[in-house]
Coordinates of C-alpha atoms and ligand atoms in Angstrom, one line a residue:
M406 CA -2.3 21.5 -28.6
A407 CA -4.4 24.0 -26.8
R408 CA -6.2 23.9 -23.4
I409 CA -9.8 25.0 -23.9
V410 CA -12.5 25.7 -21.4
Q411 CA -16.0 25.5 -22.9
K412 CA -19.3 26.3 -21.2
Y413 CA -22.7 25.1 -22.5
G414 CA -25.8 26.9 -21.2
G415 CA -29.2 25.5 -20.3
T416 CA -30.7 25.6 -23.8
S417 CA -27.7 23.9 -25.3
V418 CA -28.1 20.9 -23.0
G419 CA -31.9 21.3 -22.9
D420 CA -32.7 17.6 -23.8
T421 CA -31.0 14.4 -24.5
D422 CA -30.7 15.1 -28.3
R423 CA -29.0 18.4 -27.5
I424 CA -26.7 16.8 -25.0
K425 CA -25.7 14.3 -27.8
N426 CA -25.1 17.3 -30.1
V427 CA -22.8 18.9 -27.5
A428 CA -21.0 15.5 -27.1
R429 CA -20.4 15.4 -30.9
R430 CA -19.0 18.9 -30.9
I431 CA -16.7 18.1 -28.0
K432 CA -15.5 15.0 -29.9
E433 CA -14.6 17.1 -33.0
M434 CA -12.7 19.5 -30.8
Q435 CA -10.9 16.7 -29.0
A436 CA -9.9 15.1 -32.3
G437 CA -7.7 18.2 -32.8
G438 CA -5.6 17.0 -29.9
H439 CA -6.8 19.7 -27.4
E440 CA -7.3 19.4 -23.7
L441 CA -10.9 20.1 -22.9
V442 CA -12.7 21.2 -19.7
V443 CA -16.4 21.5 -20.3
V444 CA -18.7 23.4 -17.9
V445 CA -22.5 22.6 -18.2
S446 CA -25.6 24.3 -16.8
A447 CA -28.8 22.6 -15.8
R448 CA -31.3 21.9 -18.6
S449 CA -33.1 25.2 -19.3
G450 CA -36.0 25.7 -17.0
V451 CA -34.8 23.2 -14.4
T452 CA -33.4 25.7 -11.9
N453 CA -36.7 27.7 -12.1
E454 CA -38.7 24.5 -11.6
L455 CA -36.7 23.5 -8.6
L456 CA -37.1 27.0 -7.1
A457 CA -40.9 26.7 -7.6
R458 CA -40.9 23.4 -5.9
A459 CA -39.0 24.8 -2.9
K460 CA -41.6 27.5 -2.6
A461 CA -44.4 25.0 -2.8
V462 CA -43.2 23.2 0.3
C463 CA -42.1 26.2 2.3
E464 CA -42.7 29.9 2.0
F465 CA -39.2 31.0 3.1
P466 CA -36.9 28.0 2.4
S467 CA -33.5 28.2 4.1
E468 CA -30.7 29.2 1.7
R469 CA -28.6 26.2 2.6
E470 CA -31.4 23.8 1.5
L471 CA -32.0 25.9 -1.6
D472 CA -28.4 25.4 -2.6
M473 CA -28.6 21.7 -1.9
L474 CA -31.7 21.5 -4.2
L475 CA -30.5 23.9 -7.0
A476 CA -27.1 22.1 -7.3
T477 CA -28.9 18.9 -8.4
G478 CA -29.9 20.5 -11.8
E479 CA -26.3 20.7 -12.9
Q480 CA -25.5 17.3 -11.5
E481 CA -27.9 15.7 -13.9
T482 CA -26.4 17.3 -17.0
I483 CA -22.7 16.6 -16.1
A484 CA -23.4 12.9 -15.7
L485 CA -25.5 12.7 -19.0
T486 CA -22.9 14.7 -20.9
A487 CA -20.1 12.4 -19.7
M488 CA -22.2 9.3 -20.6
A489 CA -23.0 10.8 -24.1
L490 CA -19.2 11.2 -24.6
Q491 CA -18.4 7.7 -23.4
G492 CA -21.2 6.5 -25.7
I493 CA -19.3 7.8 -28.8
G494 CA -15.9 6.6 -27.6
V495 CA -14.6 9.7 -25.9
P496 CA -13.0 9.2 -22.4
A497 CA -14.8 11.6 -20.1
V498 CA -15.4 12.1 -16.4
S499 CA -17.9 14.3 -14.6
Y500 CA -17.1 16.5 -11.6
T501 CA -19.3 18.4 -9.2
G502 CA -18.2 21.8 -8.2
A503 CA -16.7 20.4 -5.0
Q504 CA -14.8 17.6 -6.8
A505 CA -13.5 20.3 -9.2
G506 CA -11.9 22.0 -6.2
I507 CA -14.1 25.2 -6.4
F508 CA -14.0 26.7 -3.0
T509 CA -16.3 29.6 -2.1
D510 CA -17.2 31.9 0.8
K511 CA -20.1 31.0 3.0
V512 CA -22.8 33.1 1.4
H513 CA -25.4 30.6 0.2
T514 CA -27.2 31.3 -3.1
K515 CA -24.7 33.9 -4.2
A516 CA -21.3 32.6 -3.1
K517 CA -18.1 34.1 -4.3
I518 CA -15.3 31.8 -5.5
K519 CA -12.2 32.1 -3.2
T520 CA -9.8 29.6 -4.6
I521 CA -9.7 26.7 -7.1
N522 CA -7.6 23.6 -6.5
A523 CA -7.1 22.6 -10.2
K524 CA -4.9 19.5 -9.4
P525 CA -7.6 16.8 -9.8
I526 CA -8.7 18.3 -13.2
E527 CA -5.1 18.6 -14.3
K528 CA -4.6 14.9 -13.5
D529 CA -7.6 13.7 -15.6
L530 CA -6.6 16.0 -18.5
K531 CA -3.1 14.5 -18.5
A532 CA -4.8 11.1 -18.6
G533 CA -6.5 12.1 -21.8
K534 CA -10.0 12.6 -20.4
V535 CA -12.5 15.3 -21.2
V536 CA -13.4 16.8 -17.8
I537 CA -17.1 17.8 -17.4
V538 CA -17.7 20.2 -14.6
A539 CA -21.0 21.2 -13.0
G540 CA -21.5 25.0 -13.4
F541 CA -23.0 27.3 -10.8
Q542 CA -21.8 25.4 -7.7
G543 CA -18.9 25.1 -5.2
I544 CA -18.2 24.1 -1.7
N545 CA -17.4 26.3 1.3
E546 CA -14.8 25.7 4.0
E547 CA -17.4 23.9 6.1
G548 CA -18.0 21.4 3.4
Q549 CA -21.4 22.9 2.5
I550 CA -22.7 23.1 -1.1
T551 CA -23.0 26.7 -2.3
T552 CA -24.3 28.2 -5.6
L553 CA -22.9 31.2 -7.4
G554 CA -26.0 33.3 -8.2
R555 CA -28.3 32.9 -11.2
G556 CA -26.4 32.5 -14.5
G557 CA -23.4 31.3 -12.4
S558 CA -22.2 28.7 -14.8
D559 CA -20.6 31.5 -16.8
L560 CA -18.5 32.3 -13.6
T561 CA -17.5 28.7 -13.2
A562 CA -16.2 28.6 -16.8
I563 CA -14.3 31.9 -16.5
A564 CA -12.8 31.1 -13.1
L565 CA -11.7 27.6 -14.3
A566 CA -10.1 29.2 -17.5
A567 CA -8.1 31.5 -15.2
A568 CA -7.1 28.8 -12.7
L569 CA -6.1 26.3 -15.5
K570 CA -4.4 29.0 -17.5
A571 CA -6.5 28.0 -20.5
D572 CA -5.6 29.2 -24.0
K573 CA -9.3 29.7 -24.8
C574 CA -12.6 30.2 -23.0
E575 CA -15.7 29.7 -25.1
I576 CA -19.2 30.4 -23.8
Y577 CA -21.7 28.5 -25.9
T578 CA -25.3 29.7 -25.8
D579 CA -28.5 29.9 -27.9
V580 CA -27.6 33.1 -29.8
D581 CA -24.7 33.7 -32.1
G582 CA -22.9 36.1 -29.7
V583 CA -23.5 39.4 -27.9
Y584 CA -25.8 41.7 -29.9
T585 CA -26.5 45.4 -29.9
A586 CA -29.7 44.6 -28.0
D587 CA -31.5 41.4 -27.0
P588 CA -32.2 39.9 -30.4
R589 CA -35.5 38.5 -29.1
V590 CA -36.8 42.0 -28.5
V591 CA -35.0 44.1 -31.1
K592 CA -35.4 42.3 -34.4
D593 CA -32.7 44.3 -36.3
A594 CA -30.1 44.0 -33.5
R595 CA -26.6 43.1 -34.9
M596 CA -24.0 40.8 -33.5
L597 CA -20.9 42.5 -32.2
P598 CA -17.6 40.9 -33.3
E599 CA -15.9 42.3 -30.2
L600 CA -16.5 44.5 -27.2
S601 CA -14.6 45.6 -24.1
Y602 CA -14.9 44.1 -20.6
D603 CA -16.4 47.3 -19.4
E604 CA -19.1 47.4 -22.1
M605 CA -20.0 43.8 -21.5
L606 CA -20.0 44.5 -17.7
E607 CA -22.4 47.5 -18.1
L608 CA -24.7 45.6 -20.5
A609 CA -24.8 42.5 -18.2
S610 CA -25.5 44.6 -15.1
S611 CA -28.1 46.5 -17.0
G612 CA -30.1 43.4 -17.8
S613 CA -28.5 41.7 -20.8
K614 CA -28.5 38.2 -19.3
V615 CA -26.4 36.7 -22.0
M616 CA -23.4 36.8 -19.5
Q617 CA -23.6 36.8 -15.7
T618 CA -22.3 40.1 -14.4
R619 CA -19.9 38.6 -11.8
S620 CA -18.4 36.4 -14.4
V621 CA -17.4 39.4 -16.5
E622 CA -16.0 41.2 -13.4
F623 CA -13.9 38.1 -12.8
A624 CA -12.8 37.9 -16.5
K625 CA -11.7 41.6 -16.4
K626 CA -9.8 41.1 -13.1
Y627 CA -7.9 38.1 -14.3
G628 CA -7.6 39.1 -18.0
V629 CA -9.6 36.1 -19.3
I630 CA -10.4 36.8 -22.9
F631 CA -13.6 34.9 -23.8
E632 CA -15.8 34.3 -26.8
V633 CA -19.6 34.1 -26.6
R634 CA -21.0 31.9 -29.5
S635 CA -23.7 29.5 -30.6
S636 CA -23.8 25.8 -29.8
F637 CA -26.1 25.3 -32.8
N638 CA -23.7 26.4 -35.6
H639 CA -20.0 26.9 -36.1
N640 CA -20.1 30.7 -36.7
P641 CA -17.5 32.8 -34.9
G642 CA -19.0 34.7 -32.0
T643 CA -18.2 37.8 -29.9
I644 CA -14.8 38.3 -28.4
V645 CA -14.8 40.1 -25.1
K646 CA -11.4 41.6 -24.1
E647 CA -9.5 44.6 -22.8
E648 CA -10.5 48.0 -24.3
V649 CA -8.5 49.1 -27.2
A650 CA -8.3 52.7 -28.6
Y651 CA -10.5 52.1 -31.7
M652 CA -13.4 50.9 -29.6
E653 CA -14.0 54.5 -28.5
K654 CA -15.0 55.5 -32.1
V655 CA -18.4 53.9 -31.5
I656 CA -20.4 56.1 -29.1
V657 CA -23.2 53.6 -28.2
R658 CA -22.4 49.9 -28.4
G659 CA -25.6 48.4 -27.1
V660 CA -29.0 48.8 -25.4
A661 CA -30.2 46.7 -22.4
V662 CA -33.5 46.4 -20.6
D663 CA -33.9 45.2 -17.0
K664 CA -37.5 44.4 -16.0
D665 CA -36.5 43.0 -12.6
Q666 CA -36.2 46.3 -10.8
A667 CA -38.7 48.1 -8.6
K668 CA -39.1 51.7 -7.7
I669 CA -39.5 52.8 -4.1
I670 CA -40.7 56.2 -3.1
V671 CA -40.1 57.3 0.5
S672 CA -42.3 60.4 1.0
N673 CA -42.0 63.3 3.4
I674 CA -38.7 62.6 5.1
P675 CA -37.2 65.6 7.0
D676 CA -35.3 67.8 4.5
K677 CA -32.1 68.0 6.7
P678 CA -28.6 66.5 6.8
G679 CA -28.6 62.9 7.8
S680 CA -32.0 61.7 6.6
A681 CA -30.7 60.1 3.4
A682 CA -27.8 58.7 5.2
K683 CA -30.1 56.9 7.7
V684 CA -32.3 55.6 4.9
F685 CA -29.5 54.1 2.9
R686 CA -27.6 52.8 5.9
A687 CA -30.6 50.8 6.9
L688 CA -30.9 49.4 3.3
S689 CA -27.2 48.5 3.2
D690 CA -27.3 46.9 6.6
S691 CA -29.9 44.6 5.1
N692 CA -27.6 43.8 2.1
I693 CA -30.0 45.5 -0.3
N694 CA -28.5 46.8 -3.5
V695 CA -29.8 50.2 -4.4
D696 CA -29.3 51.3 -8.0
M697 CA -30.7 54.7 -9.1
I698 CA -31.4 57.4 -6.6
V699 CA -33.3 60.8 -6.9
Q700 CA -34.2 63.2 -4.2
N701 CA -36.6 66.0 -5.2
V702 CA -36.4 69.6 -4.0
G703 CA -37.6 69.9 -0.4
R704 CA -40.8 71.8 0.4
Q705 CA -42.1 72.8 3.8
G706 CA -39.2 71.0 5.5
V707 CA -39.8 67.6 3.9
A708 CA -38.6 65.9 0.7
N709 CA -39.3 62.6 -1.3
L710 CA -36.6 60.1 -1.9
T711 CA -37.0 57.8 -4.9
F712 CA -34.7 54.8 -5.7
T713 CA -34.7 51.4 -7.4
V714 CA -33.9 48.0 -5.9
P715 CA -34.1 44.4 -7.3
Q716 CA -37.8 43.4 -7.3
T717 CA -36.9 40.3 -5.2
E718 CA -35.8 42.6 -2.4
T719 CA -38.7 45.1 -2.2
A720 CA -40.4 43.4 0.8
R721 CA -37.1 43.4 2.7
A722 CA -36.4 47.0 1.8
V723 CA -39.8 48.2 3.0
K724 CA -39.3 46.3 6.2
A725 CA -35.8 47.7 6.7
L726 CA -37.2 51.2 6.3
E727 CA -39.8 50.9 9.1
P728 CA -37.6 51.6 12.1
V729 CA -35.8 54.5 10.3
L730 CA -39.1 56.2 9.5
A731 CA -40.3 55.6 13.0
A732 CA -37.2 57.3 14.3
I733 CA -36.8 60.3 11.9
G734 CA -40.5 60.7 10.8
G735 CA -41.8 60.6 7.3
G736 CA -43.7 58.2 5.0
P737 CA -45.6 56.6 3.5
V738 CA -43.4 54.2 1.5
T739 CA -44.8 53.3 -1.9
V740 CA -43.5 50.5 -4.2
H741 CA -43.9 50.5 -8.0
E742 CA -43.0 47.1 -9.5
Y743 CA -44.2 47.7 -13.0
I744 CA -41.2 49.6 -14.2
A745 CA -38.2 48.8 -16.3
K746 CA -34.7 50.2 -16.6
L747 CA -33.4 51.0 -20.1
S748 CA -29.7 51.6 -20.5
V749 CA -27.5 52.6 -23.4
V750 CA -23.8 51.7 -23.1
G751 CA -20.6 52.5 -24.9
V752 CA -17.0 53.4 -24.1
G753 CA -17.2 56.2 -26.7
M754 CA -19.4 58.2 -24.4
K755 CA -16.3 59.2 -22.5
T756 CA -15.2 61.4 -25.4
H757 CA -18.5 62.3 -27.1
S758 CA -21.3 64.6 -25.9
G759 CA -25.0 64.7 -26.8
V760 CA -25.8 61.1 -26.1
A761 CA -28.4 61.9 -23.4
A762 CA -30.0 64.5 -25.6
T763 CA -30.4 62.1 -28.5
L764 CA -31.9 59.4 -26.2
F765 CA -34.3 61.7 -24.5
Q766 CA -35.5 63.3 -27.8
A767 CA -36.1 59.8 -29.3
L768 CA -38.2 58.8 -26.4
A769 CA -40.1 62.1 -26.4
D770 CA -40.9 61.6 -30.1
A771 CA -42.3 58.2 -29.2
D772 CA -44.2 59.7 -26.3
I773 CA -42.5 57.5 -23.7
N774 CA -42.2 59.1 -20.3
I775 CA -38.9 59.1 -18.4
E776 CA -39.3 58.5 -14.6
L777 CA -35.7 58.5 -13.4
I778 CA -32.3 59.1 -14.9
S779 CA -28.8 58.1 -13.9
T780 CA -25.5 58.3 -15.8
S781 CA -22.0 56.9 -15.5
E782 CA -18.9 57.5 -17.7
I783 CA -20.0 54.9 -20.2
K784 CA -23.8 54.4 -19.5
I785 CA -27.1 56.3 -19.4
S786 CA -30.0 54.6 -17.6
I787 CA -33.6 55.7 -17.4
V788 CA -36.7 54.2 -15.8
V789 CA -39.8 53.8 -17.9
D790 CA -43.2 52.1 -17.6
Q791 CA -42.6 48.4 -18.0
G792 CA -45.3 48.1 -20.6
R793 CA -43.3 50.3 -22.9
A794 CA -39.8 49.1 -22.2
D795 CA -39.4 46.9 -25.3
E796 CA -40.6 49.7 -27.5
A797 CA -38.2 52.1 -25.8
A798 CA -35.4 49.7 -26.5
R799 CA -36.3 49.6 -30.2
V800 CA -36.6 53.4 -30.3
A801 CA -33.1 53.9 -28.6
H802 CA -31.6 51.2 -30.9
T803 CA -32.8 53.1 -34.0
A804 CA -31.9 56.5 -32.6
F805 CA -28.2 55.5 -32.2
Q806 CA -28.3 53.7 -35.6
L807 CA -27.3 50.4 -34.0
D808 CA -29.1 48.6 -36.8
K809 CA -26.5 49.9 -39.3
A810 CA -23.0 48.5 -39.6
Ligands
ADP373 P1 -27.5 30.2 -21.4 O1 -28.6 29.3 -20.9 O2 -26.8 29.7 -22.6 O3 -26.6 30.7 -20.3 P2 -29.0 32.7 -21.3 O4 -30.5 32.5 -21.5 O5 -28.5 32.9 -19.9 O6 -28.3 31.5 -22.0 O7 -28.5 33.9 -22.2 C1 -28.8 33.9 -23.6 C2 -30.0 34.8 -23.9 O8 -29.6 36.2 -23.5 C3 -30.3 34.9 -25.3 O9 -31.2 33.9 -25.7 C4 -30.9 36.3 -25.4 O10 -32.3 36.3 -25.5 C5 -30.5 37.0 -24.2 N1 -29.9 38.3 -24.4 C6 -30.2 39.5 -23.7 N2 -29.5 40.5 -24.2 C7 -28.7 40.0 -25.2 C8 -27.7 40.6 -26.0 N3 -27.3 41.9 -25.9 N4 -27.0 39.8 -26.9 C9 -27.3 38.5 -27.0 N5 -28.3 37.9 -26.2 C10 -28.9 38.6 -25.3
LIG374 N1 -28.7 26.8 -13.8 C1 -28.3 28.1 -13.2 C2 -29.4 29.1 -13.5 O1 -30.3 28.8 -14.2 C3 -26.9 28.5 -13.6 C4 -26.8 28.8 -15.1 O2 -27.6 28.4 -15.9 O3 -25.8 29.4 -15.4 O4 -29.3 30.2 -13.0
MG375 MG1 -26.9 32.2 -18.8

């Protein structure tokens, strides 16, 4: 008998027929005598719909009320999934995040999980029930409902797998696993049988939304091996685990595109020590995540600073910069939202050279202009025009022969 945590994403529980399909799959699994904890997301589209409704009644809704609203999406699917199971004779019980003992910090809309009290779940598992848990939500020490950031049901599943010492953690979604690129964009992308936590982490944080970034960080920290696979067939998926030596033989594992970034240019700041520090201090004091940064060569005592931030934070970033520029001088600040970040990722980059040259040449041959560049040990990212991002992904994919086994 194994203890298994499964997570079904929004498309997999997208309507009542799909919920019944999930219930049948759970029944098959349970017939094998396993203990099952199942995390479900809201039906696909529901979280976005709820967000739109919030905006329709209030321009800047409070984050507490947003969490109150967004958590309802998952509450619908846990109840329906439990009912679907009961309907086919499987004892099942649904739990909200709070009932599942998922305690978070106080940060509404992107709370971090602090502890999990797994006792109530353990008790129902012992009683032979399938436990259905609402993804994406928890409760803080003041008893307030919190949510874990977009895509946060992945985190619920990984954290429960760690807390319950599960033998297996399976993330069921609408593709067969993790591919060398988004299969919707790059038609000849291939599914990867396995990849390392670090590669999954870089792909996720670079825009491959198949796994939430924070869930992968959590899995790495607690050594939770997980499998990403399809809820529409029984094919084996992608195993994500600790890096092993042979993984370094592959130089580039995958390509990711992030269209949710914006580029900000702060022009004419004084070219002297302290200017950049003041600019980025102001941004960090406002909790704004800055990603790529470039400062050009100063001329006549002034320089331009260019960086990227999540598109949702551009307005706040511009506001945060106002007092700094008033104090040190400089400006104007210009925002370019129609950009995209393209990244190539692979642990083999640590031991191979020439990756950047290959990427830049391929883009040059396709006449795609590179606006910004940044690199890490296992990743190269560039900013390109958003209108050419998908094409750039296909070009990079071919250049590194990711379409070939
Ligand atoms: P779920 O609702 O199951 O959590 P998501 O929509 O969050 O599913 O994630 C699955 C989607 O991620 C796929 O439909 C696919 O288009 C997209 N995706 C992006 N990059 C990749 C990749 N490298 N491999 C697989 N899927 C990817
Ligand atoms: N329903 C939430 C979202 O759409 C959480 C999830 O799907 O993982 O972001
Ligand atoms: Mg998801």
